[in-house]
Coordinates of C-alpha atoms and ligand atoms in Angstrom, one line a residue:
M18 CA 0.0 0.0 0.0
K19 CA 2.8 2.4 0.8
D20 CA 4.6 1.5 -2.4
T21 CA 6.2 4.6 -3.8
I22 CA 5.6 3.6 -7.4
Y23 CA 2.0 4.4 -6.8
T24 CA 2.1 7.0 -4.0
I25 CA 4.4 9.4 -5.7
P26 CA 2.3 9.9 -8.8
V27 CA -0.9 10.1 -6.8
T28 CA 0.5 12.7 -4.4
E29 CA 1.9 14.7 -7.2
V30 CA -1.2 14.8 -9.2
Y31 CA -3.2 16.2 -6.4
E32 CA -0.7 19.0 -5.8
T33 CA -2.1 21.2 -8.6
P34 CA -5.9 21.4 -9.0
C35 CA -7.1 20.0 -12.3
E36 CA -10.4 18.9 -13.8
C37 CA -9.7 15.2 -13.2
P38 CA -6.7 13.9 -11.3
L39 CA -7.5 10.4 -12.5
C40 CA -7.4 11.5 -16.1
A41 CA -4.0 13.1 -15.3
L42 CA -2.8 9.8 -13.7
E43 CA -4.0 7.9 -16.7
A44 CA -2.3 10.2 -19.2
R45 CA 1.0 10.0 -17.3
F46 CA 0.9 6.3 -17.1
E47 CA -0.1 5.8 -20.7
N48 CA 2.7 8.0 -21.9
D49 CA 5.2 6.1 -19.7
R50 CA 4.0 2.8 -21.1
V51 CA 4.1 4.0 -24.7
N52 CA 7.7 5.1 -24.2
Y53 CA 8.5 1.8 -22.5
Y54 CA 7.1 -0.4 -25.3
L55 CA 9.0 1.7 -27.9
G56 CA 12.2 1.6 -25.8
P57 CA 13.4 -0.9 -23.2
S58 CA 10.7 -3.5 -23.9
L59 CA 11.9 -4.0 -27.4
M60 CA 15.0 -5.7 -26.1
E61 CA 13.2 -8.2 -23.9
P62 CA 12.1 -11.4 -25.6
E63 CA 9.3 -12.1 -23.2
N64 CA 7.8 -8.7 -23.8
R65 CA 7.9 -9.2 -27.5
I66 CA 6.1 -12.5 -27.1
A67 CA 3.4 -10.7 -25.1
T68 CA 3.1 -7.9 -27.6
N69 CA 2.9 -10.4 -30.5
D70 CA 0.2 -12.2 -28.6
T71 CA -1.9 -9.3 -27.2
G72 CA -1.1 -6.4 -29.5
F73 CA -2.3 -2.9 -28.9
C74 CA -5.7 -1.1 -29.3
G75 CA -6.0 1.6 -31.9
K76 CA -5.7 4.4 -29.3
H77 CA -2.4 3.0 -28.0
F78 CA -1.0 2.2 -31.5
G79 CA -1.9 5.8 -32.4
M80 CA -0.1 7.2 -29.3
M81 CA 3.0 5.2 -30.2
Y82 CA 2.9 6.5 -33.8
K83 CA 2.4 10.0 -32.6
T84 CA 5.5 10.1 -30.5
Q85 CA 7.5 10.0 -33.8
T86 CA 10.5 8.9 -31.7
N87 CA 11.2 5.3 -32.7
R88 CA 9.6 4.5 -36.0
L89 CA 11.9 1.5 -36.5
G90 CA 11.0 0.1 -33.1
L91 CA 7.3 0.5 -33.9
G92 CA 7.9 -1.1 -37.2
L93 CA 9.5 -4.1 -35.5
I94 CA 6.7 -4.4 -33.1
L95 CA 4.1 -4.2 -35.8
D96 CA 5.9 -6.6 -38.1
T97 CA 6.3 -9.4 -35.6
Y98 CA 2.8 -8.8 -34.2
M99 CA 1.2 -9.1 -37.7
T100 CA 3.3 -12.1 -38.5
E101 CA 2.1 -13.9 -35.4
Q102 CA -1.6 -12.9 -35.9
I103 CA -1.6 -13.8 -39.6
A104 CA -0.2 -17.2 -38.8
R105 CA -3.0 -17.7 -36.2
L106 CA -5.7 -16.6 -38.6
R107 CA -4.4 -18.9 -41.3
K108 CA -4.5 -21.8 -38.8
I109 CA -8.0 -20.9 -37.7
A110 CA -9.0 -20.7 -41.4
G111 CA -7.9 -24.3 -41.7
E112 CA -4.8 -23.8 -43.9
K113 CA -2.1 -26.3 -43.6
P114 CA 1.2 -24.9 -42.6
K115 CA 3.6 -24.5 -45.5
A116 CA 1.1 -24.0 -47.8
D117 CA 0.4 -22.4 -51.0
E118 CA -1.3 -25.6 -52.0
G119 CA -3.3 -25.8 -48.8
R120 CA -4.6 -22.3 -49.4
K121 CA -5.7 -23.2 -52.9
S122 CA -7.4 -26.3 -51.8
L123 CA -9.3 -24.5 -49.1
F124 CA -10.7 -21.7 -51.2
G125 CA -10.2 -22.8 -54.7
G126 CA -12.0 -26.1 -55.2
K127 CA -15.7 -26.9 -55.7
G128 CA -18.0 -27.6 -52.8
K129 CA -15.8 -25.7 -50.4
G130 CA -18.4 -23.1 -49.5
K131 CA -19.0 -24.4 -46.1
D132 CA -15.3 -24.3 -45.3
S133 CA -15.1 -20.7 -46.2
V134 CA -18.1 -19.9 -44.0
R135 CA -16.5 -21.8 -41.1
A136 CA -13.1 -20.1 -41.8
A137 CA -14.8 -16.6 -41.7
Q138 CA -16.7 -17.5 -38.6
G139 CA -13.6 -18.7 -36.8
I140 CA -11.6 -15.7 -37.8
C141 CA -14.3 -13.3 -36.7
D142 CA -14.8 -15.1 -33.4
Y143 CA -11.1 -15.0 -32.7
W144 CA -10.8 -11.4 -33.7
K145 CA -13.7 -10.2 -31.6
K146 CA -11.9 -11.5 -28.5
H147 CA -8.5 -10.4 -29.7
S148 CA -9.5 -6.9 -30.4
E149 CA -10.5 -6.5 -26.8
T150 CA -6.9 -7.1 -25.6
C151 CA -4.1 -4.5 -25.5
C152 CA -0.9 -4.6 -23.5
I153 CA -1.2 -1.0 -22.4
C154 CA -4.9 -1.2 -21.6
Q155 CA -4.3 -4.2 -19.4
D156 CA -1.4 -2.5 -17.6
L157 CA -3.5 0.6 -17.2
E158 CA -6.5 -1.2 -15.7
R159 CA -4.3 -2.9 -13.1
T160 CA -2.5 0.4 -12.3
M161 CA -5.6 2.5 -12.0
E162 CA -6.9 0.0 -9.4
R163 CA -3.7 0.5 -7.4
Y164 CA -3.9 4.2 -7.7
I165 CA -7.4 4.3 -6.3
D166 CA -6.3 2.0 -3.4
V167 CA -3.6 4.5 -2.7
I168 CA -6.0 7.5 -2.9
F169 CA -8.4 5.9 -0.4
Y170 CA -5.5 4.9 1.9
L171 CA -3.9 8.4 1.9
Y172 CA -7.3 10.1 2.2
F173 CA -8.0 8.3 5.5
S174 CA -4.4 8.5 6.8
Q175 CA -3.0 11.9 5.8
K176 CA -4.7 15.1 6.7
E177 CA -2.8 17.1 4.2
F178 CA -3.7 14.8 1.3
R179 CA -7.3 14.8 2.3
E180 CA -7.5 18.6 2.3
K181 CA -6.1 18.6 -1.2
V182 CA -8.7 16.0 -2.4
D183 CA -11.5 17.9 -0.7
A184 CA -10.4 21.2 -2.2
G185 CA -10.2 19.7 -5.7
Q186 CA -12.3 20.4 -8.8
G187 CA -14.0 17.1 -9.0
Y188 CA -13.5 14.4 -11.7
C189 CA -14.6 13.6 -15.2
M190 CA -17.9 11.7 -15.0
K191 CA -16.2 8.5 -16.1
H192 CA -13.8 8.6 -13.2
F193 CA -16.4 9.9 -10.7
E194 CA -18.3 6.7 -11.4
V195 CA -15.2 4.6 -11.0
L196 CA -14.4 6.2 -7.7
C197 CA -17.9 5.8 -6.3
E198 CA -18.0 2.2 -7.4
K199 CA -14.7 1.4 -5.8
A200 CA -15.6 3.2 -2.6
G201 CA -18.7 1.0 -2.4
K202 CA -16.6 -2.1 -2.8
M203 CA -13.5 -1.2 -0.8
L204 CA -14.5 1.0 2.0
S205 CA -16.5 0.3 5.2
P206 CA -19.9 2.0 5.2
G207 CA -18.7 4.7 7.6
K208 CA -15.6 5.6 5.5
Q209 CA -17.7 5.4 2.3
D210 CA -20.1 7.9 3.7
E211 CA -17.3 10.1 4.9
L212 CA -15.7 10.2 1.4
L213 CA -18.9 10.5 -0.6
S214 CA -20.3 13.3 1.6
S215 CA -17.4 15.4 0.3
L216 CA -17.1 13.9 -3.2
V217 CA -20.7 14.2 -4.3
P218 CA -21.3 17.9 -3.6
Q219 CA -17.8 18.7 -5.0
Q220 CA -18.6 16.9 -8.2
L221 CA -22.0 18.6 -8.6
E222 CA -20.6 22.1 -7.8
N223 CA -17.8 21.6 -10.3
L224 CA -20.1 20.4 -13.1
S225 CA -22.2 23.5 -12.5
R226 CA -19.0 25.7 -12.6
I227 CA -18.1 24.3 -16.1
Q228 CA -21.7 24.6 -17.3
D229 CA -21.6 28.3 -16.3
E230 CA -18.4 28.7 -18.3
V231 CA -20.0 26.9 -21.3
N232 CA -23.0 29.2 -20.9
W233 CA -20.8 32.3 -20.9
F234 CA -19.0 31.0 -24.0
T235 CA -22.4 30.9 -25.8
K236 CA -23.3 34.4 -24.6
K237 CA -20.1 35.7 -26.1
F238 CA -21.6 35.1 -29.5
D239 CA -24.4 37.6 -28.6
Y240 CA -23.6 41.2 -29.7
R241 CA -24.6 42.5 -26.3
Y242 CA -21.7 40.6 -24.7
T243 CA -18.9 41.1 -27.3
Q244 CA -17.3 43.8 -25.1
E245 CA -17.4 41.6 -22.0
P246 CA -14.3 39.6 -21.0
W247 CA -14.1 35.9 -21.9
K248 CA -13.4 35.1 -18.3
N249 CA -12.6 31.4 -18.1
S250 CA -14.7 30.4 -21.1
R251 CA -12.3 30.3 -24.0
D252 CA -11.6 26.6 -23.6
A253 CA -14.9 25.8 -21.9
L254 CA -16.1 23.6 -24.8
P255 CA -13.3 21.0 -24.7
R256 CA -13.2 21.1 -20.9
G257 CA -17.0 20.6 -20.7
M258 CA -17.0 17.7 -23.1
R259 CA -14.0 16.1 -21.4
K260 CA -15.7 16.5 -18.0
M261 CA -18.8 14.8 -19.2
T262 CA -17.2 11.9 -21.1
G263 CA -13.7 11.4 -19.7
V264 CA -12.3 11.4 -23.3
R265 CA -9.1 13.3 -22.8
E266 CA -8.3 13.7 -26.5
I267 CA -11.2 16.1 -27.1
G268 CA -9.7 19.5 -28.0
E269 CA -6.1 18.3 -28.2
N270 CA -4.2 19.8 -31.2
Ligands
LIG21 ZN1 -11.1 11.5 -15.7
LIG22 ZN1 -5.0 0.1 -25.4

């Protein structure tokens, strides 16, 4: 529980008020993992076996590509991952290994319609499951659980940390839901009540704060308000959408 790997990022992220500390933790961890998979992980055979097996989701492949730091590394990852997955798909499709002839006999001959249907079904079933796996998503899920453990632990053991949490600006709705759900599972009824009696009003107040800013943004399009200051509303749209959905990428770039 007192593991510094988790406590340091959690403590740091609550130092500066932001719209969602859990989004900030998520971003930090994902960036670290992206750099890890493009760097040190490439040299470790077990990791390459794992990345060939599990692969990455579109979001995390996209993040790796966007770093523009190690195109060769990303190429190597993608090459061996595709090689592995194509071999599996060919096997599921019923091709014999070594097999140009096998391929022809499966799809070329007469009366093979059922084989093709079965092959398509097998491939689709496999892919449906496969596309739910991603090395970084799996790491992220485990790590976010640990972060939330640490948040609860520090909240009930360190006054200073608790004050920061209580003075925060709430969370995105996605993470608010995660926090409430975990509080229900992990805390005693007394502690759950203690935490939620601060968290719920905080969340509602901060949703209203951003909604006011969005409202002011819309007013600025009215000629009567053009001379008025923007206040905090210039970026109210992306902040509002991020707050409601937890999708951090909205408004980036
Ligand atoms: Zn969030
Ligand atoms: Zn992913």
